[in-house]
Protein backbone atom coordinates (compact mmCIF):
# COMPACT_ATOMS: atom_id res chain seq x y z
CA UNK A 1 0.00 0.00 0.00
CA UNK A 2 1.37 3.36 -1.05
CA UNK A 3 0.68 6.10 1.49
CA UNK A 4 1.82 9.05 -0.61
CA UNK A 5 4.91 11.10 -1.36
CA UNK A 6 8.21 11.82 0.33
CA UNK A 7 8.05 15.39 -0.98
CA UNK A 8 10.52 18.12 -0.09
CA UNK A 9 9.37 20.47 2.64
CA UNK A 10 11.61 23.09 1.08
CA UNK A 11 9.63 22.94 -2.17
CA UNK A 12 6.15 22.27 -0.79
CA UNK A 13 4.48 24.22 2.03
CA UNK A 14 3.45 21.80 4.77
CA UNK A 15 0.54 24.11 5.61
CA UNK A 16 -0.91 23.77 2.11
CA UNK A 17 -0.67 20.00 1.72
CA UNK A 18 -1.87 17.04 3.74
CA UNK A 19 0.46 14.69 5.65
CA UNK A 20 0.49 12.12 2.83
CA UNK A 21 2.41 14.61 0.70
CA UNK A 22 5.38 14.06 3.02
CA UNK A 23 4.81 10.65 4.64
CA UNK A 24 6.78 11.36 7.78
CA UNK A 25 7.52 8.09 9.54
CA UNK A 26 5.77 9.21 12.72
CA UNK A 27 2.63 9.98 10.75
CA UNK A 28 2.63 6.50 9.23
CA UNK A 29 3.19 4.96 12.66
CA UNK A 30 0.19 6.90 13.97
CA UNK A 31 -1.91 4.80 11.59
CA UNK A 32 -0.22 1.40 11.44
CA UNK A 33 2.14 1.34 14.42
CA UNK A 34 5.11 -0.82 13.44
CA UNK A 35 2.93 -2.60 10.85
CA UNK A 36 3.21 -6.11 12.18
CA UNK A 37 1.36 -7.50 9.17
CA UNK A 38 2.24 -8.99 5.78
CA UNK A 39 1.28 -5.78 4.02
CA UNK A 40 4.22 -3.74 2.82
CA UNK A 41 4.09 0.05 2.98
CA UNK A 42 5.38 2.18 0.13
CA UNK A 43 6.12 5.86 -0.41
CA UNK A 44 6.82 7.74 -3.63
CA UNK A 45 10.04 9.68 -4.15
CA UNK A 46 9.56 12.04 -7.10
CA UNK A 47 12.95 12.82 -8.66
CA UNK A 48 13.84 16.47 -8.20
CA UNK A 49 11.03 17.01 -5.69
CA UNK A 50 12.30 15.12 -2.65
CA UNK A 51 15.12 15.49 -0.13
CA UNK A 52 15.80 11.79 -0.11
CA UNK A 53 19.15 11.92 1.65
CA UNK A 54 17.60 13.44 4.78
CA UNK A 55 13.88 12.59 4.60
CA UNK A 56 14.25 8.89 3.82
CA UNK A 57 15.63 7.39 7.01
CA UNK A 58 17.39 4.06 7.46
CA UNK A 59 14.96 1.19 6.90
CA UNK A 60 15.57 -0.14 10.42
CA UNK A 61 14.18 3.14 11.78
CA UNK A 62 11.15 3.35 9.46
CA UNK A 63 7.82 1.53 8.99
CA UNK A 64 8.20 1.98 5.22
CA UNK A 65 9.27 -1.05 3.17
CA UNK A 66 9.39 0.15 -0.43
CA UNK A 67 10.53 3.42 -2.02
CA UNK A 68 8.90 4.02 -5.41
CA UNK A 69 11.09 6.36 -7.45
CA UNK A 70 9.15 8.34 -10.07
CA UNK A 71 11.15 9.71 -12.98
CA UNK A 72 11.17 10.69 -16.62
CA UNK A 73 13.67 9.02 -18.94
CA UNK A 74 15.82 12.15 -19.11
CA UNK A 75 16.20 12.14 -15.31
CA UNK A 76 17.53 8.60 -15.07
CA UNK A 77 20.96 9.38 -13.54
CA UNK A 78 19.26 11.35 -10.75
CA UNK A 79 16.69 8.56 -10.31
CA UNK A 80 19.44 6.00 -9.90
CA UNK A 81 21.00 8.16 -7.19
CA UNK A 82 17.72 7.94 -5.24
CA UNK A 83 17.46 4.19 -5.89
CA UNK A 84 21.02 3.54 -4.74
CA UNK A 85 20.58 5.68 -1.63
CA UNK A 86 17.30 3.92 -0.71
CA UNK A 87 18.66 0.45 -1.38
CA UNK A 88 21.75 1.19 0.70
CA UNK A 89 19.45 2.19 3.56
CA UNK A 90 17.75 -1.19 3.34
CA UNK A 91 14.58 -0.52 1.31
CA UNK A 92 13.08 -2.41 -1.56
CA UNK A 93 12.85 -0.09 -4.56
CA UNK A 94 10.89 0.37 -7.75
CA UNK A 95 11.36 2.83 -10.60
CA UNK A 96 8.25 4.27 -12.23
CA UNK A 97 9.22 5.54 -15.68
CA UNK A 98 6.59 8.18 -16.38
CA UNK A 99 5.20 9.45 -19.70
CA UNK A 100 6.34 6.45 -21.70
CA UNK A 101 3.87 7.36 -24.44
CA UNK A 102 5.91 10.47 -25.30
CA UNK A 103 9.37 8.91 -24.94
CA UNK A 104 11.53 7.59 -27.77
CA UNK A 105 12.15 3.85 -27.76
CA UNK A 106 15.91 4.37 -27.94
CA UNK A 107 15.82 6.54 -24.83
CA UNK A 108 13.68 3.96 -23.02
CA UNK A 109 16.21 1.24 -23.84
CA UNK A 110 19.07 3.34 -22.49
CA UNK A 111 17.06 4.04 -19.32
CA UNK A 112 16.21 0.36 -18.84
CA UNK A 113 19.83 -0.66 -19.29
CA UNK A 114 20.96 1.88 -16.69
CA UNK A 115 18.23 0.70 -14.32
CA UNK A 116 19.12 -2.92 -14.93
CA UNK A 117 22.61 -2.26 -13.62
CA UNK A 118 21.20 -0.52 -10.53
CA UNK A 119 19.90 -2.22 -7.36
CA UNK A 120 16.25 -1.46 -8.27
CA UNK A 121 13.86 -4.39 -7.70
CA UNK A 122 10.90 -3.49 -9.94
CA UNK A 123 10.68 -1.73 -13.31
CA UNK A 124 7.35 0.04 -13.72
CA UNK A 125 5.44 0.75 -16.92
CA UNK A 126 3.55 4.02 -16.38
CA UNK A 127 0.86 5.34 -18.72
CA UNK A 128 0.94 8.87 -17.33
CA UNK A 129 -1.38 10.40 -19.90
CA UNK A 130 -3.80 7.48 -20.15
CA UNK A 131 -3.09 7.44 -23.88
CA UNK A 132 -1.87 3.87 -24.40
CA UNK A 133 -3.88 0.97 -25.80
CA UNK A 134 -3.55 -2.72 -24.87
CA UNK A 135 -1.56 -3.57 -28.00
CA UNK A 136 0.93 -0.84 -27.10
CA UNK A 137 1.13 -2.12 -23.54
CA UNK A 138 1.96 -5.55 -24.95
CA UNK A 139 4.88 -4.14 -26.96
CA UNK A 140 6.15 -2.05 -24.04
CA UNK A 141 5.87 -5.00 -21.64
CA UNK A 142 7.84 -7.11 -24.09
CA UNK A 143 10.58 -4.47 -24.23
CA UNK A 144 10.66 -4.09 -20.44
CA UNK A 145 10.60 -7.87 -20.11
CA UNK A 146 13.81 -8.22 -22.10
CA UNK A 147 15.68 -6.06 -19.61
CA UNK A 148 13.91 -7.58 -16.62
CA UNK A 149 15.03 -11.04 -17.72
CA UNK A 150 18.56 -9.85 -18.47
CA UNK A 151 19.04 -8.19 -15.11
CA UNK A 152 16.75 -10.26 -12.86
CA UNK A 153 14.12 -7.56 -12.18
CA UNK A 154 10.35 -7.69 -11.64
CA UNK A 155 7.85 -5.68 -13.68
CA UNK A 156 4.96 -3.44 -12.62
CA UNK A 157 2.27 -1.32 -14.27
CA UNK A 158 0.60 1.94 -13.26
CA UNK A 159 -2.29 2.79 -15.58
CA UNK A 160 -4.42 5.93 -15.87
CA UNK A 161 -8.04 5.85 -16.95
CA UNK A 162 -8.34 8.75 -19.41
CA UNK A 163 -9.73 6.47 -22.12
CA UNK A 164 -11.34 3.97 -19.74
CA UNK A 165 -8.49 1.58 -20.50
CA UNK A 166 -6.68 1.43 -17.14
CA UNK A 167 -8.35 -1.90 -16.33
CA UNK A 168 -7.88 -3.35 -19.83
CA UNK A 169 -4.25 -2.24 -19.95
CA UNK A 170 -3.57 -3.76 -16.54
CA UNK A 171 -5.11 -7.08 -17.62
CA UNK A 172 -3.00 -7.02 -20.77
CA UNK A 173 0.08 -6.47 -18.65
CA UNK A 174 -0.76 -9.46 -16.45
CA UNK A 175 -0.73 -11.67 -19.53
CA UNK A 176 2.59 -10.18 -20.57
CA UNK A 177 4.45 -11.15 -17.40
CA UNK A 178 3.89 -8.07 -15.24
CA UNK A 179 3.66 -8.93 -11.53
CA UNK A 180 3.05 -5.64 -9.68
CA UNK A 181 -0.37 -4.19 -10.49
CA UNK A 182 -1.31 -0.74 -9.21
CA UNK A 183 -4.98 -0.23 -8.41
CA UNK A 184 -7.15 1.98 -6.20
CA UNK A 185 -10.59 1.57 -4.66
CA UNK A 186 -13.18 3.14 -6.90
CA UNK A 187 -10.37 3.99 -9.31
CA UNK A 188 -9.59 6.96 -7.07
CA UNK A 189 -6.68 9.03 -8.31
CA UNK A 190 -5.57 12.30 -9.83
CA UNK A 191 -7.61 13.38 -12.81
CA UNK A 192 -9.13 10.39 -14.59
CA UNK A 193 -7.96 8.07 -11.82
CA UNK A 194 -6.40 4.63 -11.96
CA UNK A 195 -7.29 0.98 -12.44
CA UNK A 196 -10.17 0.10 -10.10
CA UNK A 197 -9.23 -2.38 -7.38
CA UNK A 198 -12.69 -3.93 -7.31
CA UNK A 199 -12.52 -4.67 -11.04
CA UNK A 200 -9.06 -6.15 -10.81
CA UNK A 201 -9.71 -8.40 -7.81
CA UNK A 202 -12.94 -9.62 -9.31
CA UNK A 203 -11.14 -10.65 -12.49
CA UNK A 204 -8.11 -12.34 -10.97
CA UNK A 205 -10.33 -14.98 -9.30
CA UNK A 206 -7.71 -15.70 -6.67
CA UNK A 207 -9.34 -17.29 -3.61
CA UNK A 208 -7.04 -15.39 -1.25
CA UNK A 209 -8.72 -12.13 -2.31
CA UNK A 210 -12.05 -11.47 -0.60
CA UNK A 211 -14.45 -9.26 -2.51
CA UNK A 212 -16.87 -8.39 0.29
CA UNK A 213 -14.39 -6.24 2.34
CA UNK A 214 -13.56 -4.35 -0.85
CA UNK A 215 -17.20 -3.49 -1.52
CA UNK A 216 -17.66 -2.60 2.15
CA UNK A 217 -14.67 -0.27 2.02
CA UNK A 218 -16.07 1.48 -1.04
CA UNK A 219 -19.41 1.88 0.71
CA UNK A 220 -17.90 3.20 3.94
CA UNK A 221 -15.07 5.39 2.64
CA UNK A 222 -15.03 5.96 -1.12
CA UNK A 223 -18.68 6.80 -1.74
CA UNK A 224 -18.75 9.33 1.14
CA UNK A 225 -15.83 11.14 -0.47
CA UNK A 226 -17.80 11.41 -3.70
CA UNK A 227 -20.83 12.57 -1.76
CA UNK A 228 -18.66 15.31 -0.22
CA UNK A 229 -17.78 16.54 -3.69
CA UNK A 230 -14.34 15.02 -4.23
CA UNK A 231 -14.01 14.61 -7.99
CA UNK A 232 -12.01 12.07 -9.98
CA UNK A 233 -12.60 9.61 -12.78
CA UNK A 234 -13.26 9.41 -16.49
CA UNK A 235 -14.81 12.38 -18.22
CA UNK A 236 -14.68 13.92 -21.68
CA UNK A 237 -11.89 16.36 -20.84
CA UNK A 238 -9.63 13.50 -19.73
CA UNK A 239 -10.57 11.48 -22.80
CA UNK A 240 -9.39 14.36 -24.97
CA UNK A 241 -5.98 14.77 -23.32
CA UNK A 242 -5.56 11.00 -23.44
CA UNK A 243 -6.39 10.74 -27.13
CA UNK A 244 -4.03 13.64 -27.85
CA UNK A 245 -1.28 12.13 -25.65
CA UNK A 246 -1.08 15.26 -23.52
CA UNK A 247 -0.40 15.79 -19.83
CA UNK A 248 -3.79 16.00 -18.03
CA UNK A 249 -3.00 19.32 -16.31
CA UNK A 250 -5.30 21.23 -18.69
CA UNK A 251 -8.14 18.76 -18.10
CA UNK A 252 -7.60 18.98 -14.34
CA UNK A 253 -7.89 22.77 -14.52
CA UNK A 254 -11.00 22.43 -16.71
CA UNK A 255 -12.52 20.20 -14.04
CA UNK A 256 -11.62 22.59 -11.21
CA UNK A 257 -13.37 25.41 -13.06
CA UNK A 258 -16.46 23.21 -13.41
CA UNK A 259 -16.51 23.86 -17.15
CA UNK A 260 -18.75 21.89 -19.49
CA UNK A 261 -17.77 23.46 -22.82
CA UNK A 262 -15.96 20.39 -24.11
CA UNK A 263 -15.82 21.58 -27.73
CA UNK A 264 -14.14 24.84 -26.71
CA UNK A 265 -11.70 22.90 -24.55
CA UNK A 266 -10.91 20.67 -27.53
CA UNK A 267 -10.09 23.72 -29.63
CA UNK A 268 -7.91 25.12 -26.86
CA UNK A 269 -5.79 22.01 -26.42
CA UNK A 270 -5.46 21.25 -30.13
CA UNK A 271 -4.27 24.80 -30.81
CA UNK A 272 -1.42 24.18 -28.34
CA UNK A 273 0.00 21.35 -30.42
Coordinates of C-alpha atoms in Angstrom, one line a residue:
X1 CA 0.0 0.0 0.0
X2 CA 1.4 3.4 -1.0
X3 CA 0.7 6.1 1.5
X4 CA 1.8 9.1 -0.6
X5 CA 4.9 11.1 -1.4
X6 CA 8.2 11.8 0.3
X7 CA 8.1 15.4 -1.0
X8 CA 10.5 18.1 -0.1
X9 CA 9.4 20.5 2.6
X10 CA 11.6 23.1 1.1
X11 CA 9.6 22.9 -2.2
X12 CA 6.1 22.3 -0.8
X13 CA 4.5 24.2 2.0
X14 CA 3.4 21.8 4.8
X15 CA 0.5 24.1 5.6
X16 CA -0.9 23.8 2.1
X17 CA -0.7 20.0 1.7
X18 CA -1.9 17.0 3.7
X19 CA 0.5 14.7 5.6
X20 CA 0.5 12.1 2.8
X21 CA 2.4 14.6 0.7
X22 CA 5.4 14.1 3.0
X23 CA 4.8 10.6 4.6
X24 CA 6.8 11.4 7.8
X25 CA 7.5 8.1 9.5
X26 CA 5.8 9.2 12.7
X27 CA 2.6 10.0 10.8
X28 CA 2.6 6.5 9.2
X29 CA 3.2 5.0 12.7
X30 CA 0.2 6.9 14.0
X31 CA -1.9 4.8 11.6
X32 CA -0.2 1.4 11.4
X33 CA 2.1 1.3 14.4
X34 CA 5.1 -0.8 13.4
X35 CA 2.9 -2.6 10.9
X36 CA 3.2 -6.1 12.2
X37 CA 1.4 -7.5 9.2
X38 CA 2.2 -9.0 5.8
X39 CA 1.3 -5.8 4.0
X40 CA 4.2 -3.7 2.8
X41 CA 4.1 0.1 3.0
X42 CA 5.4 2.2 0.1
X43 CA 6.1 5.9 -0.4
X44 CA 6.8 7.7 -3.6
X45 CA 10.0 9.7 -4.1
X46 CA 9.6 12.0 -7.1
X47 CA 12.9 12.8 -8.7
X48 CA 13.8 16.5 -8.2
X49 CA 11.0 17.0 -5.7
X50 CA 12.3 15.1 -2.6
X51 CA 15.1 15.5 -0.1
X52 CA 15.8 11.8 -0.1
X53 CA 19.1 11.9 1.7
X54 CA 17.6 13.4 4.8
X55 CA 13.9 12.6 4.6
X56 CA 14.3 8.9 3.8
X57 CA 15.6 7.4 7.0
X58 CA 17.4 4.1 7.5
X59 CA 15.0 1.2 6.9
X60 CA 15.6 -0.1 10.4
X61 CA 14.2 3.1 11.8
X62 CA 11.2 3.3 9.5
X63 CA 7.8 1.5 9.0
X64 CA 8.2 2.0 5.2
X65 CA 9.3 -1.1 3.2
X66 CA 9.4 0.2 -0.4
X67 CA 10.5 3.4 -2.0
X68 CA 8.9 4.0 -5.4
X69 CA 11.1 6.4 -7.4
X70 CA 9.1 8.3 -10.1
X71 CA 11.1 9.7 -13.0
X72 CA 11.2 10.7 -16.6
X73 CA 13.7 9.0 -18.9
X74 CA 15.8 12.2 -19.1
X75 CA 16.2 12.1 -15.3
X76 CA 17.5 8.6 -15.1
X77 CA 21.0 9.4 -13.5
X78 CA 19.3 11.4 -10.7
X79 CA 16.7 8.6 -10.3
X80 CA 19.4 6.0 -9.9
X81 CA 21.0 8.2 -7.2
X82 CA 17.7 7.9 -5.2
X83 CA 17.5 4.2 -5.9
X84 CA 21.0 3.5 -4.7
X85 CA 20.6 5.7 -1.6
X86 CA 17.3 3.9 -0.7
X87 CA 18.7 0.5 -1.4
X88 CA 21.8 1.2 0.7
X89 CA 19.5 2.2 3.6
X90 CA 17.7 -1.2 3.3
X91 CA 14.6 -0.5 1.3
X92 CA 13.1 -2.4 -1.6
X93 CA 12.9 -0.1 -4.6
X94 CA 10.9 0.4 -7.8
X95 CA 11.4 2.8 -10.6
X96 CA 8.2 4.3 -12.2
X97 CA 9.2 5.5 -15.7
X98 CA 6.6 8.2 -16.4
X99 CA 5.2 9.4 -19.7
X100 CA 6.3 6.4 -21.7
X101 CA 3.9 7.4 -24.4
X102 CA 5.9 10.5 -25.3
X103 CA 9.4 8.9 -24.9
X104 CA 11.5 7.6 -27.8
X105 CA 12.2 3.8 -27.8
X106 CA 15.9 4.4 -27.9
X107 CA 15.8 6.5 -24.8
X108 CA 13.7 4.0 -23.0
X109 CA 16.2 1.2 -23.8
X110 CA 19.1 3.3 -22.5
X111 CA 17.1 4.0 -19.3
X112 CA 16.2 0.4 -18.8
X113 CA 19.8 -0.7 -19.3
X114 CA 21.0 1.9 -16.7
X115 CA 18.2 0.7 -14.3
X116 CA 19.1 -2.9 -14.9
X117 CA 22.6 -2.3 -13.6
X118 CA 21.2 -0.5 -10.5
X119 CA 19.9 -2.2 -7.4
X120 CA 16.2 -1.5 -8.3
X121 CA 13.9 -4.4 -7.7
X122 CA 10.9 -3.5 -9.9
X123 CA 10.7 -1.7 -13.3
X124 CA 7.3 0.0 -13.7
X125 CA 5.4 0.7 -16.9
X126 CA 3.5 4.0 -16.4
X127 CA 0.9 5.3 -18.7
X128 CA 0.9 8.9 -17.3
X129 CA -1.4 10.4 -19.9
X130 CA -3.8 7.5 -20.1
X131 CA -3.1 7.4 -23.9
X132 CA -1.9 3.9 -24.4
X133 CA -3.9 1.0 -25.8
X134 CA -3.5 -2.7 -24.9
X135 CA -1.6 -3.6 -28.0
X136 CA 0.9 -0.8 -27.1
X137 CA 1.1 -2.1 -23.5
X138 CA 2.0 -5.5 -24.9
X139 CA 4.9 -4.1 -27.0
X140 CA 6.2 -2.1 -24.0
X141 CA 5.9 -5.0 -21.6
X142 CA 7.8 -7.1 -24.1
X143 CA 10.6 -4.5 -24.2
X144 CA 10.7 -4.1 -20.4
X145 CA 10.6 -7.9 -20.1
X146 CA 13.8 -8.2 -22.1
X147 CA 15.7 -6.1 -19.6
X148 CA 13.9 -7.6 -16.6
X149 CA 15.0 -11.0 -17.7
X150 CA 18.6 -9.9 -18.5
X151 CA 19.0 -8.2 -15.1
X152 CA 16.8 -10.3 -12.9
X153 CA 14.1 -7.6 -12.2
X154 CA 10.4 -7.7 -11.6
X155 CA 7.8 -5.7 -13.7
X156 CA 5.0 -3.4 -12.6
X157 CA 2.3 -1.3 -14.3
X158 CA 0.6 1.9 -13.3
X159 CA -2.3 2.8 -15.6
X160 CA -4.4 5.9 -15.9
X161 CA -8.0 5.9 -17.0
X162 CA -8.3 8.7 -19.4
X163 CA -9.7 6.5 -22.1
X164 CA -11.3 4.0 -19.7
X165 CA -8.5 1.6 -20.5
X166 CA -6.7 1.4 -17.1
X167 CA -8.3 -1.9 -16.3
X168 CA -7.9 -3.3 -19.8
X169 CA -4.3 -2.2 -20.0
X170 CA -3.6 -3.8 -16.5
X171 CA -5.1 -7.1 -17.6
X172 CA -3.0 -7.0 -20.8
X173 CA 0.1 -6.5 -18.6
X174 CA -0.8 -9.5 -16.4
X175 CA -0.7 -11.7 -19.5
X176 CA 2.6 -10.2 -20.6
X177 CA 4.4 -11.2 -17.4
X178 CA 3.9 -8.1 -15.2
X179 CA 3.7 -8.9 -11.5
X180 CA 3.1 -5.6 -9.7
X181 CA -0.4 -4.2 -10.5
X182 CA -1.3 -0.7 -9.2
X183 CA -5.0 -0.2 -8.4
X184 CA -7.2 2.0 -6.2
X185 CA -10.6 1.6 -4.7
X186 CA -13.2 3.1 -6.9
X187 CA -10.4 4.0 -9.3
X188 CA -9.6 7.0 -7.1
X189 CA -6.7 9.0 -8.3
X190 CA -5.6 12.3 -9.8
X191 CA -7.6 13.4 -12.8
X192 CA -9.1 10.4 -14.6
X193 CA -8.0 8.1 -11.8
X194 CA -6.4 4.6 -12.0
X195 CA -7.3 1.0 -12.4
X196 CA -10.2 0.1 -10.1
X197 CA -9.2 -2.4 -7.4
X198 CA -12.7 -3.9 -7.3
X199 CA -12.5 -4.7 -11.0
X200 CA -9.1 -6.2 -10.8
X201 CA -9.7 -8.4 -7.8
X202 CA -12.9 -9.6 -9.3
X203 CA -11.1 -10.7 -12.5
X204 CA -8.1 -12.3 -11.0
X205 CA -10.3 -15.0 -9.3
X206 CA -7.7 -15.7 -6.7
X207 CA -9.3 -17.3 -3.6
X208 CA -7.0 -15.4 -1.3
X209 CA -8.7 -12.1 -2.3
X210 CA -12.1 -11.5 -0.6
X211 CA -14.5 -9.3 -2.5
X212 CA -16.9 -8.4 0.3
X213 CA -14.4 -6.2 2.3
X214 CA -13.6 -4.3 -0.9
X215 CA -17.2 -3.5 -1.5
X216 CA -17.7 -2.6 2.2
X217 CA -14.7 -0.3 2.0
X218 CA -16.1 1.5 -1.0
X219 CA -19.4 1.9 0.7
X220 CA -17.9 3.2 3.9
X221 CA -15.1 5.4 2.6
X222 CA -15.0 6.0 -1.1
X223 CA -18.7 6.8 -1.7
X224 CA -18.8 9.3 1.1
X225 CA -15.8 11.1 -0.5
X226 CA -17.8 11.4 -3.7
X227 CA -20.8 12.6 -1.8
X228 CA -18.7 15.3 -0.2
X229 CA -17.8 16.5 -3.7
X230 CA -14.3 15.0 -4.2
X231 CA -14.0 14.6 -8.0
X232 CA -12.0 12.1 -10.0
X233 CA -12.6 9.6 -12.8
X234 CA -13.3 9.4 -16.5
X235 CA -14.8 12.4 -18.2
X236 CA -14.7 13.9 -21.7
X237 CA -11.9 16.4 -20.8
X238 CA -9.6 13.5 -19.7
X239 CA -10.6 11.5 -22.8
X240 CA -9.4 14.4 -25.0
X241 CA -6.0 14.8 -23.3
X242 CA -5.6 11.0 -23.4
X243 CA -6.4 10.7 -27.1
X244 CA -4.0 13.6 -27.9
X245 CA -1.3 12.1 -25.7
X246 CA -1.1 15.3 -23.5
X247 CA -0.4 15.8 -19.8
X248 CA -3.8 16.0 -18.0
X249 CA -3.0 19.3 -16.3
X250 CA -5.3 21.2 -18.7
X251 CA -8.1 18.8 -18.1
X252 CA -7.6 19.0 -14.3
X253 CA -7.9 22.8 -14.5
X254 CA -11.0 22.4 -16.7
X255 CA -12.5 20.2 -14.0
X256 CA -11.6 22.6 -11.2
X257 CA -13.4 25.4 -13.1
X258 CA -16.5 23.2 -13.4
X259 CA -16.5 23.9 -17.1
X260 CA -18.7 21.9 -19.5
X261 CA -17.8 23.5 -22.8
X262 CA -16.0 20.4 -24.1
X263 CA -15.8 21.6 -27.7
X264 CA -14.1 24.8 -26.7
X265 CA -11.7 22.9 -24.6
X266 CA -10.9 20.7 -27.5
X267 CA -10.1 23.7 -29.6
X268 CA -7.9 25.1 -26.9
X269 CA -5.8 22.0 -26.4
X270 CA -5.5 21.2 -30.1
X271 CA -4.3 24.8 -30.8
X272 CA -1.4 24.2 -28.3
X273 CA 0.0 21.3 -30.4

